Amino acid sequence: MKFLKIPAATITRLSLYTRALETLIKEQVTVVSSKKLAELCGVNPAQIRKDLAYFGQFGVRGVGYYVKELLFDVKKILGLHREWKLAIVGVGNLGCALVAHENFTRQGYRFVAAFDADPMKIGRKLVTGLLINPPNEMHAICREKQVEMGVICTPADFAQDIANRLVDAGVKAILNFAPTQIQAPEGVKVENVDFSVKLDNLAYFLTTG
Amino acid sequence: MKFLKIPAATITRLSLYTRALETLIKEQVTVVSSKKLAELCGVNPAQIRKDLAYFGQFGVRGVGYYVKELLFDVKKILGLHREWKLAIVGVGNLGCALVAHENFTRQGYRFVAAFDADPMKIGRKLVTGLLINPPNEMHAICREKQVEMGVICTPADFAQDIANRLVDAGVKAILNFAPTQIQAPEGVKVENVDFSVKLDNLAYFLTTG
DNA sequence: ATCTTATTGTGATTAGAGGCACATGCGTGC
DNA sequence: GCACGCATGTGCCTCTAATCACAATAAGAT
Ligand SMILES: NC(=O)c1ccc[n+]([C@@H]2O[C@H](COP(=O)([O-])OP(=O)(O)OC[C@H]3O[C@@H](n4cnc5c(N)ncnc54)[C@H](O)[C@@H]3O)[C@@H](O)[C@H]2O)c1
Ligand SMILES: NC(=O)c1ccc[n+]([C@@H]2O[C@H](COP(=O)([O-])OP(=O)(O)OC[C@H]3O[C@@H](n4cnc5c(N)ncnc54)[C@H](O)[C@@H]3O)[C@@H](O)[C@H]2O)c1
């Protein structure tokens, strides 16, 4: 059971489940069935059971899942039981919004370094007190602060170059907000967040009905 | 050929293709093969041909695709040959970044209305000159300005309520940035942009190798 | 006019994800 | 202590998406 290949979609859903579970905890719910949880997440109940089955047995037959326990287990599966150190590159409109966003911190994602090429910004501090460094210090600082994930918020033209530098600095996971496809070596994971693609999907939907 | 059901993934890729094609145009490339385009987009060449095949024939055998022509056609398929009118609800950190983002405008997405519940913000103008209105005017203003898409940038607790109001105001497409699942009636499309889920994916990748 | 070469368009094939349905097994009540 | 109800865990089936492989065909050379 342990060594099956796990669908990427499963991981994405697990992330969704943690959300729902957190809301349930807030509502003082202690036990939840796959049926109920499925409703909250907008998926099929069997899907949930199958997703969990990849990683073991977490429920009690005839009862359901203990919310708190399941949340703990799922978080552990995803690797959310610990803190992650992030670096942001490009602190423009979007970059600043991200760093300021306190949800990330609450979830264990901590920005420990910031970089920007703008001479006007270098040396200044973000609202969180984080110092903005020049890109050429990326290697040294990322290693020193043990940055594990890089977030790219620069214009698209620079994204690949930044990615290369991050990889060079030992960063193995990159979240890319620039609307471009980034190449990364084996062993480095790149996730793209692409608002335009989503808008395009909506446009298509409205166009075709 | 015309009345097959088209995979959602196909639409998403079409959006990616337009990006690559735009870069090719900038580089003065006039003709491109599915092989080359596939490399740029990180997909399988046959995938591209099949995606396009859903909508007709766009290439020349033995030659490839004429870049400019194909871009025009794909944009038309997606409904990007025209302008779309958007409303934003919640002009905080993220909301402001979105409105300020000029890429959207370039692609034909135009913010024509903004709403926020904060009394300090109502009545003020965004950097683009867009006036911030109270949420209770959503219905009237959205109808008046013929808003077609709504963008939700409020805290998660209010997202569903905002969505309901947007739907009520005749909006048929919603882009939701709040980390929550939104229910919408048949005929209304909701797309979620969820940064945390992406980060969680990275965390999982780093945790398991 | 015919042959060559390159690349499309597409039927066939493979891979994979999602959903169904039931056997399994836990908790409760009698 | 036994039976019953209920929700899980999972084998199997279905459906969809991705890839392969080749026939169709356009452009250019001979
Ligand atoms: N703002 C949005 O809502 C939005 C939406 C979708 C996508 N994006 C994408 O996110 C990225 C950033 O968007 P933004 O709105 O924050 O842009 P922005 O112009 O406000 O910020 C870009 C920042 O990157 C910095 N930068 C430029 N080159 C750099 C380099 N080589 N190294 C380090 N820093 C560099 C700039 O100095 C600037 O501070 C862009 O690729 C954009 O397309 C933004
Ligand atoms: N900032 C980020 O990087 C980021 C990242 C991921 C997700 N998000 C999500 O995006 C949403 C907005 O994030 P933000 O950082 O801009 O938050 P923010 O607090 O800066 O802005 C929220 C805005 O929404 C307004 N608002 C609150 N209730 C409202 C209502 N009922 N009607 C209209 N407006 C209302 C507030 O007045 C405020 O201006 C949140 O759901 C957040 O979780 C943000």
XYZ file of C-alpha atoms (C1' of nucleotides) and ligand atoms in Angstrom:
566
model
C 0.000 0.000 0.000
C 2.788 2.355 0.861
C 4.696 2.233 -2.375
C 2.001 2.903 -4.918
C 2.401 5.983 -7.027
C 0.152 8.641 -5.614
C -1.814 10.835 -8.035
C -1.013 14.518 -7.879
C -4.729 15.183 -7.667
C -4.851 13.235 -4.434
C -2.301 15.521 -2.817
C -4.227 18.555 -3.951
C -7.389 17.158 -2.426
C -5.666 16.317 0.835
C -4.848 19.979 1.049
C -8.513 20.770 0.569
C -9.485 18.288 3.260
C -7.284 20.030 5.814
C -9.236 23.224 5.164
C -12.563 21.555 5.716
C -11.284 19.767 8.801
C -10.054 23.024 10.265
C -13.499 24.555 9.800
C -15.079 21.527 11.458
C -12.797 21.900 14.432
C -13.831 25.527 14.741
C -17.435 24.320 14.766
C -16.614 21.859 17.545
C -17.410 18.851 15.378
C -15.430 15.851 16.641
C -16.390 13.111 14.196
C -17.073 13.303 10.476
C -18.067 10.760 7.851
C -16.545 10.627 4.386
C -20.003 11.532 3.147
C -20.154 14.738 5.164
C -16.579 15.704 4.424
C -17.185 15.022 0.758
C -20.072 17.466 0.723
C -17.921 20.150 2.289
C -15.178 19.647 -0.268
C -17.378 19.053 -3.274
C -16.012 15.612 -4.067
C -17.173 12.012 -4.045
C -17.103 10.199 -0.660
C -15.326 7.181 -2.124
C -12.714 9.548 -3.438
C -11.889 10.685 0.054
C -11.647 7.165 1.397
C -9.459 6.163 -1.512
C -7.215 9.183 -1.146
C -6.665 8.344 2.504
C -6.205 4.672 1.763
C -2.979 5.480 -0.062
C -1.467 6.371 3.264
C -3.068 3.959 5.701
C -6.247 3.554 7.700
C -7.518 6.569 9.544
C -11.210 5.958 10.093
C -13.350 3.814 12.304
C -15.898 1.630 10.526
C -19.430 2.410 11.461
C -18.331 5.730 12.931
C -16.280 7.890 10.617
C -13.131 9.906 11.193
C -12.101 11.718 14.330
C -11.674 15.234 13.027
C -8.739 16.340 15.116
C -6.851 13.108 14.607
C -7.454 13.053 10.873
C -6.355 16.649 10.490
C -3.174 15.845 12.358
C -2.515 12.803 10.174
C -3.240 14.541 6.885
C -1.080 17.480 7.830
C 1.699 15.091 8.673
C 1.315 13.360 5.304
C 1.579 16.690 3.520
C 4.533 17.735 5.636
C 2.662 20.546 7.376
C 3.641 19.476 10.874
C 6.744 21.645 10.592
C 7.761 25.091 9.459
C 8.976 25.837 5.942
C 11.399 28.580 5.088
C 10.649 30.589 1.981
C 12.375 33.247 -0.042
C 10.525 35.711 -2.219
C 12.046 37.168 -5.352
C 10.385 40.289 -6.690
C 8.577 42.359 -4.103
C 6.253 44.348 -6.319
C 2.496 44.512 -5.971
C 1.929 40.809 -5.815
C 5.085 39.945 -3.887
C 4.219 42.384 -1.115
C 0.698 41.004 -0.855
C 2.100 37.521 -0.436
C 4.607 38.436 2.231
C 1.977 40.400 4.127
C -0.493 37.549 3.995
C -0.760 36.165 7.505
C -2.539 32.934 6.511
C 0.735 31.569 5.204
C 2.492 32.182 8.465
C -0.323 30.531 10.333
C 0.105 27.483 8.136
C 3.816 27.280 8.802
C 5.154 29.020 5.716
C 7.654 31.673 6.770
C 9.366 34.174 4.514
C 12.945 34.430 5.719
C 14.479 36.266 2.760
C 13.431 38.741 0.079
C 15.135 39.812 -3.133
C 14.518 42.500 -5.696
C 16.539 44.020 -8.506
C 15.196 47.544 -8.047
C 17.940 49.724 -6.504
C 15.239 51.837 -4.890
C 14.001 48.805 -2.967
C 17.262 47.139 -2.019
C 18.173 47.877 1.584
C 14.630 48.813 2.532
C 12.427 46.685 4.718
C 9.026 45.190 4.053
C 6.120 45.787 6.425
C 7.033 42.555 8.174
C 10.530 43.880 8.829
C 12.075 41.628 6.202
C 15.086 43.196 4.491
C 15.162 43.419 0.698
C 18.406 42.099 -0.766
C 19.951 42.343 -4.220
C 19.587 39.226 -6.417
C 23.316 38.570 -6.522
C 23.236 37.697 -2.851
C 20.656 35.016 -3.410
C 23.108 32.162 -3.260
C 24.761 33.206 -0.011
C 21.612 34.270 1.811
C 19.480 31.320 0.777
C 22.137 28.931 1.995
C 22.689 30.825 5.186
C 18.979 31.018 6.009
C 18.383 27.489 4.753
C 15.668 28.520 2.359
C 13.668 25.517 1.186
C 11.133 27.074 -1.168
C 11.417 29.987 -3.556
C 8.553 32.185 -4.685
C 8.986 34.004 -7.984
C 7.090 37.283 -8.384
C 9.161 39.024 -11.019
C 8.116 39.825 -14.565
C 8.070 36.753 -16.792
C 11.284 37.606 -18.657
C 13.384 37.093 -15.551
C 11.595 34.087 -14.129
C 13.827 31.429 -15.677
C 16.987 33.207 -14.621
C 15.721 33.580 -11.073
C 14.727 29.928 -11.030
C 18.242 28.939 -12.077
C 19.732 31.006 -9.295
C 17.356 29.540 -6.739
C 18.210 26.019 -7.831
C 21.844 26.947 -7.683
C 21.313 28.085 -4.121
C 19.953 24.670 -3.206
C 16.251 25.460 -3.358
C 14.296 22.360 -4.367
C 10.782 23.758 -4.635
C 9.595 26.790 -6.540
C 6.261 28.551 -6.659
C 6.096 30.603 -9.820
C 3.638 33.458 -10.294
C 5.123 34.707 -13.535
C 3.094 33.690 -16.574
C 5.755 31.536 -18.161
C 6.893 27.925 -18.228
C 9.975 27.335 -16.103
C 12.504 24.579 -16.763
C 14.044 22.992 -13.710
C 16.350 20.002 -13.280
C 15.157 16.639 -12.024
C 14.598 16.762 -8.288
C 13.307 20.307 -8.286
C 9.573 20.816 -8.213
C 7.957 23.822 -9.852
C 4.356 24.800 -9.242
C 2.774 27.540 -11.285
C 0.046 29.842 -10.108
C -1.502 31.287 -13.170
C -4.370 33.718 -12.829
C -4.667 34.426 -16.541
C -5.218 30.806 -17.371
C -8.105 30.769 -14.938
C -9.578 33.903 -16.457
C -9.193 32.376 -19.903
C -11.122 29.362 -18.707
C -13.919 31.636 -17.587
C -13.854 33.487 -20.883
C -14.164 30.207 -22.753
C -17.030 29.156 -20.547
C -18.905 32.396 -21.117
C -18.216 32.271 -24.843
C -19.444 28.749 -25.484
C -22.137 28.672 -22.833
C -15.878 17.089 -34.606
C -17.622 20.190 -33.347
C -19.917 18.637 -30.802
C -17.563 16.466 -28.830
C -17.179 17.267 -25.174
C -13.948 19.147 -24.729
C -11.740 18.304 -21.738
C -11.168 21.131 -19.305
C -7.468 20.364 -19.495
C -7.552 21.148 -23.197
C -8.843 24.645 -22.544
C -6.167 25.227 -19.944
C -3.509 24.145 -22.408
C -4.906 26.347 -25.147
C -4.331 29.227 -22.798
C -0.741 28.103 -22.378
C -0.315 27.874 -26.130
C -1.357 31.481 -26.597
C 1.456 32.509 -24.253
C 4.053 30.552 -26.168
C 2.730 31.844 -29.476
C 2.945 35.403 -28.239
C 6.579 34.904 -27.328
C 7.254 33.392 -30.734
C 5.726 36.419 -32.411
C 7.998 38.672 -30.391
C 10.903 36.577 -31.642
C 9.700 37.052 -35.207
C 9.083 33.337 -35.701
C 6.414 32.884 -38.368
C 5.983 29.113 -38.477
C 6.091 26.558 -35.680
C 5.710 22.785 -35.575
C 3.739 20.979 -32.904
C 7.056 19.521 -31.812
C 8.611 22.910 -31.202
C 5.540 24.374 -29.569
C 5.297 21.303 -27.373
C 8.810 21.875 -26.100
C 7.981 25.453 -25.223
C 4.888 24.443 -23.327
C 6.258 21.294 -21.772
C 3.673 18.977 -23.264
C 3.464 16.154 -25.798
C 3.311 17.197 -29.489
C 0.407 14.870 -30.197
C -1.403 16.522 -27.336
C -1.236 19.855 -29.067
C -2.472 18.490 -32.359
C -5.298 16.698 -30.627
C -6.266 19.751 -28.602
C -6.501 21.784 -31.779
C -8.315 19.014 -33.606
C -11.296 19.505 -31.324
C -11.881 22.836 -33.014
C -10.852 22.262 -36.605
C -7.756 22.160 -38.770
C -5.222 24.903 -38.289
C -1.943 23.521 -39.566
C -0.325 22.774 -42.888
C 0.985 19.226 -43.286
C 4.704 19.083 -43.855
C 5.030 22.671 -42.664
C 3.517 23.344 -39.272
C 1.393 26.181 -37.988
C 1.549 29.817 -38.985
C 2.162 31.460 -35.636
C 0.148 34.607 -36.082
C -2.788 32.813 -37.614
C -2.835 30.108 -34.969
C -2.685 32.641 -32.164
C -5.604 34.474 -33.677
C -7.597 31.267 -33.989
C -6.833 29.998 -30.501
C -7.682 33.343 -28.977
C -10.946 33.304 -30.815
C -11.700 29.820 -29.524
C -11.067 30.941 -25.961
C -13.109 34.083 -26.450
C -10.143 36.431 -26.137
C -10.899 38.372 -29.284
C -13.040 40.702 -27.256
C -12.986 42.635 -24.007
C -14.352 41.263 -20.755
C -15.745 43.409 -17.964
C -14.778 42.431 -14.446
C -15.722 43.506 -10.958
C -13.462 43.062 -7.989
C -14.778 42.541 -4.482
C -12.333 43.143 -1.667
C -9.561 45.590 -2.486
C -7.013 44.640 0.147
C -3.437 43.643 -0.535
C -4.216 41.070 -3.138
C -7.155 42.858 -4.698
C -5.115 46.003 -5.298
C -2.308 44.000 -6.873
C -4.783 42.439 -9.277
C -6.394 45.685 -10.312
C -3.001 47.302 -10.800
C -1.747 44.432 -12.909
C -1.512 45.708 -16.456
C -1.130 42.284 -18.076
C -4.804 41.673 -17.549
C -5.758 44.843 -19.313
C -3.472 43.954 -22.171
C -5.260 40.624 -22.489
C -8.643 42.259 -22.595
C -9.719 41.875 -18.984
C -10.958 45.209 -17.705
C -11.972 46.018 -14.153
C -14.997 48.259 -14.388
C -16.202 48.096 -10.786
C -14.728 47.632 -7.305
C -16.390 46.865 -3.985
C -15.221 46.749 -0.393
C -16.960 46.665 2.975
C -14.400 48.826 4.746
C -15.954 52.291 5.387
C -12.473 53.795 5.188
C -12.127 52.576 1.618
C -15.601 53.258 0.276
C -15.662 56.414 -1.781
C -11.927 56.408 -2.380
C -10.342 55.642 -5.689
C -7.825 52.982 -6.649
C -4.587 53.903 -8.441
C -6.338 53.194 -11.715
C -8.998 55.744 -10.850
C -11.603 53.090 -10.152
C -14.072 54.094 -7.448
C -14.590 51.775 -4.465
C -18.258 51.110 -3.793
C -20.106 49.554 -0.863
C -21.179 45.913 -1.336
C -24.862 46.719 -1.177
C -24.589 48.536 -4.491
C -23.233 45.450 -6.178
C -26.473 44.527 -7.839
C -27.160 47.929 -9.329
C -23.637 48.721 -10.412
C -22.852 45.304 -11.875
C -25.968 45.449 -13.973
C -25.359 49.014 -15.033
C -21.745 48.355 -16.027
C -22.611 44.966 -17.497
C -20.101 43.110 -15.399
C -19.482 39.619 -16.771
C -16.919 38.207 -14.349
C -16.491 38.702 -10.621
C -13.229 38.411 -8.724
C -13.448 37.622 -5.017
C -10.595 38.882 -2.834
C -12.260 39.059 0.546
C -11.512 36.888 3.568
C -12.871 33.363 3.220
C -15.820 33.869 5.584
C -17.488 36.306 3.227
C -16.702 34.590 -0.044
C -19.919 32.600 -0.323
C -22.067 35.609 0.483
C -20.259 37.724 -2.085
C -20.624 34.965 -4.648
C -24.365 34.865 -4.044
C -24.622 38.607 -4.544
C -22.594 38.447 -7.734
C -24.781 35.687 -9.100
C -27.779 37.711 -8.094
C -26.380 40.609 -10.088
C -26.221 38.437 -13.194
C -22.540 37.531 -13.069
C -21.974 34.118 -14.630
C -18.267 33.612 -13.989
C -16.357 33.963 -10.733
C -12.680 33.874 -9.949
C -12.248 33.116 -6.268
C -9.028 33.834 -4.397
C -10.417 33.078 -0.942
C -9.331 29.695 0.364
C -12.773 28.174 0.486
C -15.114 26.132 -1.660
C -17.874 28.211 -3.220
C -21.278 26.866 -4.208
C -22.838 28.342 -7.302
C -25.950 27.449 -9.262
C -25.886 25.616 -12.572
C -24.790 27.926 -15.344
C -22.348 29.846 -13.184
C -18.695 28.880 -13.427
C -16.373 29.242 -10.456
C -12.603 29.008 -10.753
C -10.469 28.928 -7.642
C -6.958 30.256 -7.375
C -5.441 28.685 -4.355
C -1.870 29.511 -3.425
C -1.853 27.475 -0.233
C -2.740 24.298 -2.063
C 0.256 24.847 -4.317
C 2.519 25.416 -1.354
C 1.159 22.275 0.256
C 2.035 20.368 -2.894
C 5.579 21.630 -2.637
C 5.742 20.727 1.043
C 4.604 17.204 0.210
C 7.178 16.921 -2.531
C 9.975 18.048 -0.247
C 8.804 15.771 2.529
C 8.602 12.577 0.495
C 11.408 13.279 -1.930
C 4.607 15.391 -63.545
C 6.543 12.707 -60.058
C 9.259 11.904 -56.109
C 10.920 13.260 -51.578
C 10.511 15.094 -47.190
C 8.311 16.950 -43.371
C 4.593 17.399 -40.357
C -0.152 17.301 -39.688
C -4.657 14.897 -38.336
C -6.492 10.904 -36.321
C -7.748 5.882 -35.268
C -5.930 2.620 -32.127
C -3.705 1.791 -27.820
C -2.338 2.532 -23.236
C -2.551 4.597 -18.895
C -4.907 6.411 -15.182
C -8.272 8.394 -12.423
C -12.878 8.264 -10.543
C -16.979 5.932 -8.910
C -19.744 1.847 -7.559
C -20.897 -1.635 -4.551
C -20.051 -4.821 -1.209
C -17.580 -7.281 2.257
C -15.353 -6.011 6.490
C -15.416 -4.738 11.068
C -16.418 -1.438 14.890
C -19.777 0.281 18.320
C -24.128 0.070 20.472
C -28.164 -1.741 22.351
C -30.704 -5.516 23.901
C -22.574 -11.998 24.509
C -24.918 -11.614 20.368
C -27.107 -9.244 16.669
C -27.768 -5.214 14.092
C -26.687 -0.919 11.910
C -23.566 1.948 9.850
C -19.469 3.789 7.664
C -15.043 2.409 6.268
C -11.667 0.082 3.107
C -11.118 -1.890 -1.297
C -11.653 -4.884 -5.660
C -13.590 -4.076 -9.932
C -15.566 -1.621 -13.489
C -16.175 2.516 -16.257
C -14.935 6.484 -18.349
C -11.781 9.826 -19.697
C -7.388 11.599 -20.982
C -2.788 11.024 -22.878
C 0.277 8.853 -26.015
C 1.577 6.211 -29.968
C 1.936 5.312 -34.690
C 0.717 5.800 -39.241
C -1.829 7.284 -43.189
C -2.907 11.624 -45.440
C -1.114 15.495 -47.682
C 1.198 19.916 -48.664
C 5.559 22.147 -50.343
C 9.581 21.954 -52.780
C 13.037 19.542 -55.454
C 14.100 16.869 -59.548
N -0.091 41.608 -9.793
C -0.911 40.640 -10.160
O -2.073 40.633 -9.820
C -0.430 39.532 -10.974
C -1.341 38.649 -11.495
C -0.909 37.573 -12.263
C 0.415 37.420 -12.493
N 1.283 38.282 -11.992
C 2.696 38.096 -12.271
O 3.468 38.197 -11.104
C 4.676 38.847 -11.401
C 4.821 40.085 -10.539
O 3.711 40.900 -10.682
P 3.599 42.301 -9.946
O 2.271 42.828 -10.236
O 4.018 42.149 -8.538
O 4.670 43.153 -10.746
P 5.483 44.418 -10.212
O 6.024 45.092 -11.395
O 4.673 45.175 -9.241
O 6.683 43.763 -9.387
C 7.741 43.113 -9.997
C 8.933 43.234 -9.071
O 9.999 42.400 -9.549
C 11.204 43.143 -9.437
N 12.171 42.595 -10.363
C 12.270 42.814 -11.693
N 13.285 42.131 -12.216
C 13.856 41.466 -11.207
C 14.975 40.600 -11.113
N 15.668 40.248 -12.186
N 15.299 40.113 -9.906
C 14.584 40.430 -8.811
N 13.520 41.252 -8.838
C 13.170 41.767 -10.025
C 10.822 44.557 -9.716
O 11.780 45.449 -9.174
C 9.476 44.658 -9.010
O 9.634 45.033 -7.665
C 4.627 39.175 -12.876
O 5.261 38.136 -13.604
C 3.178 39.162 -13.185
O 2.910 38.826 -14.520
C 0.893 39.347 -11.231
N -2.590 38.283 0.076
C -2.239 37.115 -0.387
O -1.106 36.898 -0.810
C -3.194 35.995 -0.442
C -2.733 34.751 -0.757
C -3.613 33.677 -0.824
C -4.929 33.890 -0.578
N -5.368 35.099 -0.258
C -6.770 35.288 0.010
O -7.282 36.396 -0.678
C -8.221 37.062 0.127
C -7.800 38.505 0.315
O -6.494 38.571 0.790
P -5.814 39.957 1.150
O -4.431 39.639 1.531
O -6.045 40.916 0.062
O -6.607 40.390 2.466
P -6.830 41.878 2.980
O -7.264 41.742 4.385
O -5.678 42.716 2.651
O -8.058 42.387 2.121
C -9.353 41.943 2.289
C -10.284 43.049 1.853
O -11.615 42.567 1.806
C -12.464 43.554 2.356
N -13.675 42.924 2.841
C -13.868 42.237 3.977
N -15.119 41.799 4.048
C -15.748 42.233 2.940
C -17.076 42.107 2.464
N -17.998 41.420 3.131
N -17.372 42.682 1.294
C -16.452 43.368 0.612
N -15.181 43.501 1.018
C -14.846 42.947 2.171
C -11.648 44.178 3.456
O -12.134 45.457 3.772
C -10.270 44.220 2.812
O -10.093 45.402 2.081
C -8.269 36.295 1.424
O -9.322 35.364 1.376
C -6.978 35.581 1.455
O -7.031 34.376 2.186
C -4.523 36.177 -0.200
